[in-house]
Amino acid sequence: MKTTLTEENYLKALFHVVDHEGKVTINELSKFLNVKMPSVNNMMKKFADKNWVIYETYKPLRVTEKGRREAALVVRKHRLTEMFLVKKMNFGWENVHEIAEQLEHVHSQVFFDKMDEILDYPKFDPHGEPIPDKDGNIISQDLQKLSNCKVGETVVFTSVTLSDDAFLNYLTERKLLLNTKIKILKIEDFDRSITIEISGKTEVLSKKATEKILVKHNI
């Protein structure tokens, strides 16, 4: 039986908020989805019937391997679509999220497998996030938030944790794109804003922004 649009949105939410042990609370899901807790609770009982989660009253949900795979496949459709829009249709990385939100609910697996083939099987989406393969497997990355870096370090901008239009426009205006080398020049004690050097010029980024930028150390 095909998953509904609502179920897919919940699956994607599970993918994003579950912790490293595969656990998440009803409250965390409720906040992430902006949906009232009783509604989330009812949906998770349905997910338990499908063996996507293990549901126990007053305990965190545990996502099963079957549930993890189902969630990853929804994310695969979203991220492949974003990559297709950027690489084949010349959309900016800040303009693809909403379109992908709509196309991710197409049920044809063949459609997305063909998209994958046309793109030559990309491993990452336009925002640097790994694309699950057709079995739901995903590449593990050793990344850290820019906000956790130290003065003097040089890192490479690798991914974002937030792909909404306003944030991506904020980065684009500063020419802060994926694979850009970033040198940490100064960290303000007062508000933890960070002065960086990119491509020979300096920029000041707020803590709110640096919390959403993921980097790896320059090798």
Short mmCIF file of C-alpha atoms in Angstrom, two decimals:
data_model
loop_
_atom_site.label_atom_id
_atom_site.label_comp_id
_atom_site.label_asym_id
_atom_site.label_seq_id
_atom_site.Cartn_x
_atom_site.Cartn_y
_atom_site.Cartn_z
CA MET A 1 0.00 0.00 0.00
CA LYS A 2 1.36 3.42 -0.99
CA THR A 3 2.26 5.93 1.68
CA THR A 4 0.14 9.06 1.90
CA LEU A 5 1.50 12.59 1.59
CA THR A 6 1.01 13.13 5.33
CA GLU A 7 2.81 9.88 6.18
CA GLU A 8 5.74 10.89 3.98
CA ASN A 9 5.98 14.25 5.73
CA TYR A 10 6.10 12.48 9.09
CA LEU A 11 8.70 10.02 7.79
CA LYS A 12 10.88 12.89 6.60
CA ALA A 13 10.52 14.57 9.99
CA LEU A 14 11.65 11.37 11.71
CA PHE A 15 14.71 11.33 9.46
CA HIS A 16 15.68 14.84 10.50
CA VAL A 17 15.01 14.77 14.25
CA VAL A 18 15.88 11.23 15.32
CA ASP A 19 19.02 11.02 17.48
CA HIS A 20 22.07 8.80 16.89
CA GLU A 21 20.36 5.97 18.80
CA GLY A 22 17.29 6.10 16.57
CA LYS A 23 15.11 7.71 19.26
CA VAL A 24 12.82 10.75 19.24
CA THR A 25 10.02 12.04 21.45
CA ILE A 26 6.47 12.93 20.43
CA ASN A 27 7.15 16.46 21.67
CA GLU A 28 10.21 16.84 19.41
CA LEU A 29 8.23 15.70 16.39
CA SER A 30 5.36 17.99 17.32
CA LYS A 31 7.64 21.03 17.44
CA PHE A 32 9.46 20.12 14.23
CA LEU A 33 6.24 19.62 12.27
CA ASN A 34 4.30 22.36 14.04
CA VAL A 35 1.52 19.84 14.61
CA LYS A 36 -0.36 19.30 17.88
CA MET A 37 0.87 16.43 20.02
CA PRO A 38 -2.37 14.38 19.95
CA SER A 39 -2.20 14.30 16.14
CA VAL A 40 1.44 13.23 16.22
CA ASN A 41 0.62 10.60 18.82
CA ASN A 42 -2.13 9.12 16.65
CA MET A 43 0.13 9.02 13.60
CA MET A 44 2.91 7.30 15.53
CA LYS A 45 0.47 4.59 16.63
CA LYS A 46 -0.23 4.00 12.93
CA PHE A 47 3.51 3.93 12.25
CA ALA A 48 3.88 1.33 14.99
CA ASP A 49 1.27 -0.82 13.22
CA LYS A 50 3.41 -0.59 10.07
CA ASN A 51 6.53 -1.51 12.08
CA TRP A 52 8.15 1.84 11.30
CA VAL A 53 8.52 2.78 14.96
CA ILE A 54 8.35 1.10 18.35
CA TYR A 55 5.75 2.94 20.38
CA GLU A 56 5.60 2.70 24.17
CA THR A 57 3.57 5.08 26.33
CA TYR A 58 5.68 7.74 28.11
CA LYS A 59 8.86 6.58 26.37
CA PRO A 60 10.73 7.99 23.36
CA LEU A 61 9.83 6.46 20.03
CA ARG A 62 12.38 4.13 18.53
CA VAL A 63 12.63 4.09 14.74
CA THR A 64 12.93 0.57 13.33
CA GLU A 65 15.23 -0.36 10.46
CA LYS A 66 12.17 -0.57 8.23
CA GLY A 67 11.10 2.92 9.33
CA ARG A 68 14.60 4.32 8.83
CA ARG A 69 14.65 2.98 5.28
CA GLU A 70 11.20 4.37 4.46
CA ALA A 71 12.21 7.77 5.80
CA ALA A 72 15.48 7.75 3.85
CA LEU A 73 13.65 6.95 0.62
CA VAL A 74 11.41 10.01 1.02
CA VAL A 75 14.50 12.15 1.62
CA ARG A 76 16.15 10.53 -1.43
CA LYS A 77 13.31 11.74 -3.66
CA HIS A 78 13.54 15.25 -2.24
CA ARG A 79 17.30 15.59 -2.58
CA LEU A 80 17.48 14.02 -6.05
CA THR A 81 14.81 16.47 -7.21
CA GLU A 82 16.76 19.42 -5.81
CA MET A 83 19.89 18.23 -7.61
CA PHE A 84 18.01 17.79 -10.88
CA LEU A 85 16.55 21.28 -10.65
CA VAL A 86 19.98 22.81 -10.08
CA LYS A 87 22.06 20.73 -12.50
CA LYS A 88 19.63 20.21 -15.36
CA MET A 89 17.22 23.13 -15.09
CA ASN A 90 19.62 25.81 -13.84
CA PHE A 91 17.68 26.77 -10.73
CA GLY A 92 19.62 28.47 -7.94
CA TRP A 93 20.20 26.39 -4.82
CA GLU A 94 17.96 28.84 -2.95
CA ASN A 95 14.98 28.18 -5.27
CA VAL A 96 14.57 24.41 -5.26
CA HIS A 97 13.31 23.40 -1.82
CA GLU A 98 9.63 24.25 -2.28
CA ILE A 99 9.45 22.59 -5.71
CA ALA A 100 11.12 19.46 -4.33
CA GLU A 101 8.60 19.46 -1.47
CA GLN A 102 5.88 18.93 -4.07
CA LEU A 103 7.68 16.44 -6.34
CA GLU A 104 8.93 14.24 -3.49
CA HIS A 105 5.44 12.76 -3.18
CA VAL A 106 5.50 11.21 -6.66
CA HIS A 107 5.32 7.46 -6.03
CA SER A 108 7.09 6.15 -9.15
CA GLN A 109 10.41 4.64 -8.08
CA VAL A 110 11.40 4.30 -11.75
CA PHE A 111 11.01 8.08 -12.16
CA PHE A 112 13.55 8.84 -9.45
CA ASP A 113 15.91 6.04 -10.49
CA LYS A 114 15.97 7.57 -13.99
CA MET A 115 16.61 11.00 -12.48
CA ASP A 116 19.50 9.46 -10.54
CA GLU A 117 20.91 7.95 -13.75
CA ILE A 118 20.63 11.23 -15.71
CA LEU A 119 22.52 13.00 -12.92
CA ASP A 120 25.23 10.26 -12.97
CA TYR A 121 24.37 9.04 -9.47
CA PRO A 122 25.26 12.05 -7.31
CA LYS A 123 26.23 11.43 -3.70
CA PHE A 124 25.18 14.87 -2.42
CA ASP A 125 22.40 17.38 -3.07
CA PRO A 126 22.96 21.09 -3.93
CA HIS A 127 23.12 21.94 -0.22
CA GLY A 128 25.84 19.36 0.50
CA GLU A 129 23.54 16.86 2.17
CA PRO A 130 24.06 13.18 1.28
CA ILE A 131 21.51 11.54 -1.02
CA PRO A 132 20.35 8.11 0.19
CA ASP A 133 20.73 5.37 -2.41
CA LYS A 134 17.73 3.36 -3.64
CA ASP A 135 18.13 0.96 -0.72
CA GLY A 136 17.98 3.80 1.79
CA ASN A 137 21.69 3.71 2.64
CA ILE A 138 23.36 7.05 3.31
CA ILE A 139 26.95 8.26 3.47
CA SER A 140 28.18 9.19 6.93
CA GLN A 141 30.03 12.50 7.16
CA ASP A 142 32.29 13.81 9.89
CA LEU A 143 31.22 17.44 9.92
CA GLN A 144 31.00 20.13 12.58
CA LYS A 145 29.15 23.41 12.94
CA LEU A 146 31.07 26.53 12.00
CA SER A 147 30.04 27.91 15.38
CA ASN A 148 32.21 25.25 17.05
CA CYS A 149 35.39 26.20 15.19
CA LYS A 150 38.30 28.10 16.72
CA VAL A 151 40.16 31.25 15.73
CA GLY A 152 42.93 30.49 13.24
CA GLU A 153 41.34 27.38 11.81
CA THR A 154 40.73 27.02 8.07
CA VAL A 155 37.76 24.86 7.14
CA VAL A 156 35.74 23.99 4.05
CA PHE A 157 32.04 24.84 3.79
CA THR A 158 30.46 21.45 3.13
CA SER A 159 26.76 21.52 3.95
CA VAL A 160 23.89 23.41 5.58
CA THR A 161 21.42 22.25 8.19
CA LEU A 162 18.74 24.62 6.90
CA SER A 163 17.84 24.99 3.22
CA ASP A 164 15.13 27.64 3.34
CA ASP A 165 15.22 30.43 0.76
CA ALA A 166 16.05 33.28 3.16
CA PHE A 167 19.11 31.56 4.62
CA LEU A 168 20.45 30.43 1.23
CA ASN A 169 19.98 33.94 -0.16
CA TYR A 170 21.90 35.24 2.88
CA LEU A 171 24.80 32.93 1.99
CA THR A 172 24.63 33.63 -1.76
CA GLU A 173 24.80 37.40 -1.19
CA ARG A 174 28.03 36.84 0.73
CA LYS A 175 29.35 34.50 -1.98
CA LEU A 176 29.56 31.79 0.64
CA LEU A 177 28.97 28.70 -1.48
CA LEU A 178 29.73 25.00 -1.01
CA ASN A 179 33.42 24.03 -1.04
CA THR A 180 34.47 27.60 -0.14
CA LYS A 181 37.49 27.75 2.18
CA ILE A 182 36.78 29.68 5.36
CA LYS A 183 39.41 31.06 7.73
CA ILE A 184 38.23 31.98 11.23
CA LEU A 185 39.65 35.39 12.09
CA LYS A 186 37.73 36.43 15.21
CA ILE A 187 34.95 35.23 17.51
CA GLU A 188 33.07 37.87 19.51
CA ASP A 189 32.67 37.03 23.20
CA PHE A 190 29.47 39.05 23.42
CA ASP A 191 27.28 37.42 20.78
CA ARG A 192 29.54 34.67 19.34
CA SER A 193 29.40 36.20 15.88
CA ILE A 194 32.36 35.15 13.76
CA THR A 195 34.58 37.19 11.44
CA ILE A 196 35.74 35.02 8.56
CA GLU A 197 37.94 35.38 5.51
CA ILE A 198 36.68 33.96 2.21
CA SER A 199 38.23 34.51 -1.21
CA GLY A 200 40.41 37.31 0.11
CA LYS A 201 37.65 39.32 1.78
CA THR A 202 36.16 39.38 5.27
CA GLU A 203 32.58 38.80 6.39
CA VAL A 204 30.88 38.79 9.77
CA LEU A 205 28.40 35.96 10.34
CA SER A 206 25.90 35.81 13.18
CA LYS A 207 25.82 32.89 15.59
CA LYS A 208 22.40 32.00 14.15
CA ALA A 209 24.04 31.57 10.74
CA THR A 210 27.16 29.75 11.93
CA GLU A 211 24.98 27.22 13.77
CA LYS A 212 23.52 26.22 10.38
CA ILE A 213 26.77 25.98 8.41
CA LEU A 214 28.54 22.61 8.47
CA VAL A 215 32.24 22.39 7.69
CA LYS A 216 35.13 19.98 7.54
CA HIS A 217 38.75 20.74 8.30
CA ASN A 218 40.86 21.75 5.31
CA ILE A 219 43.30 18.97 4.45
#
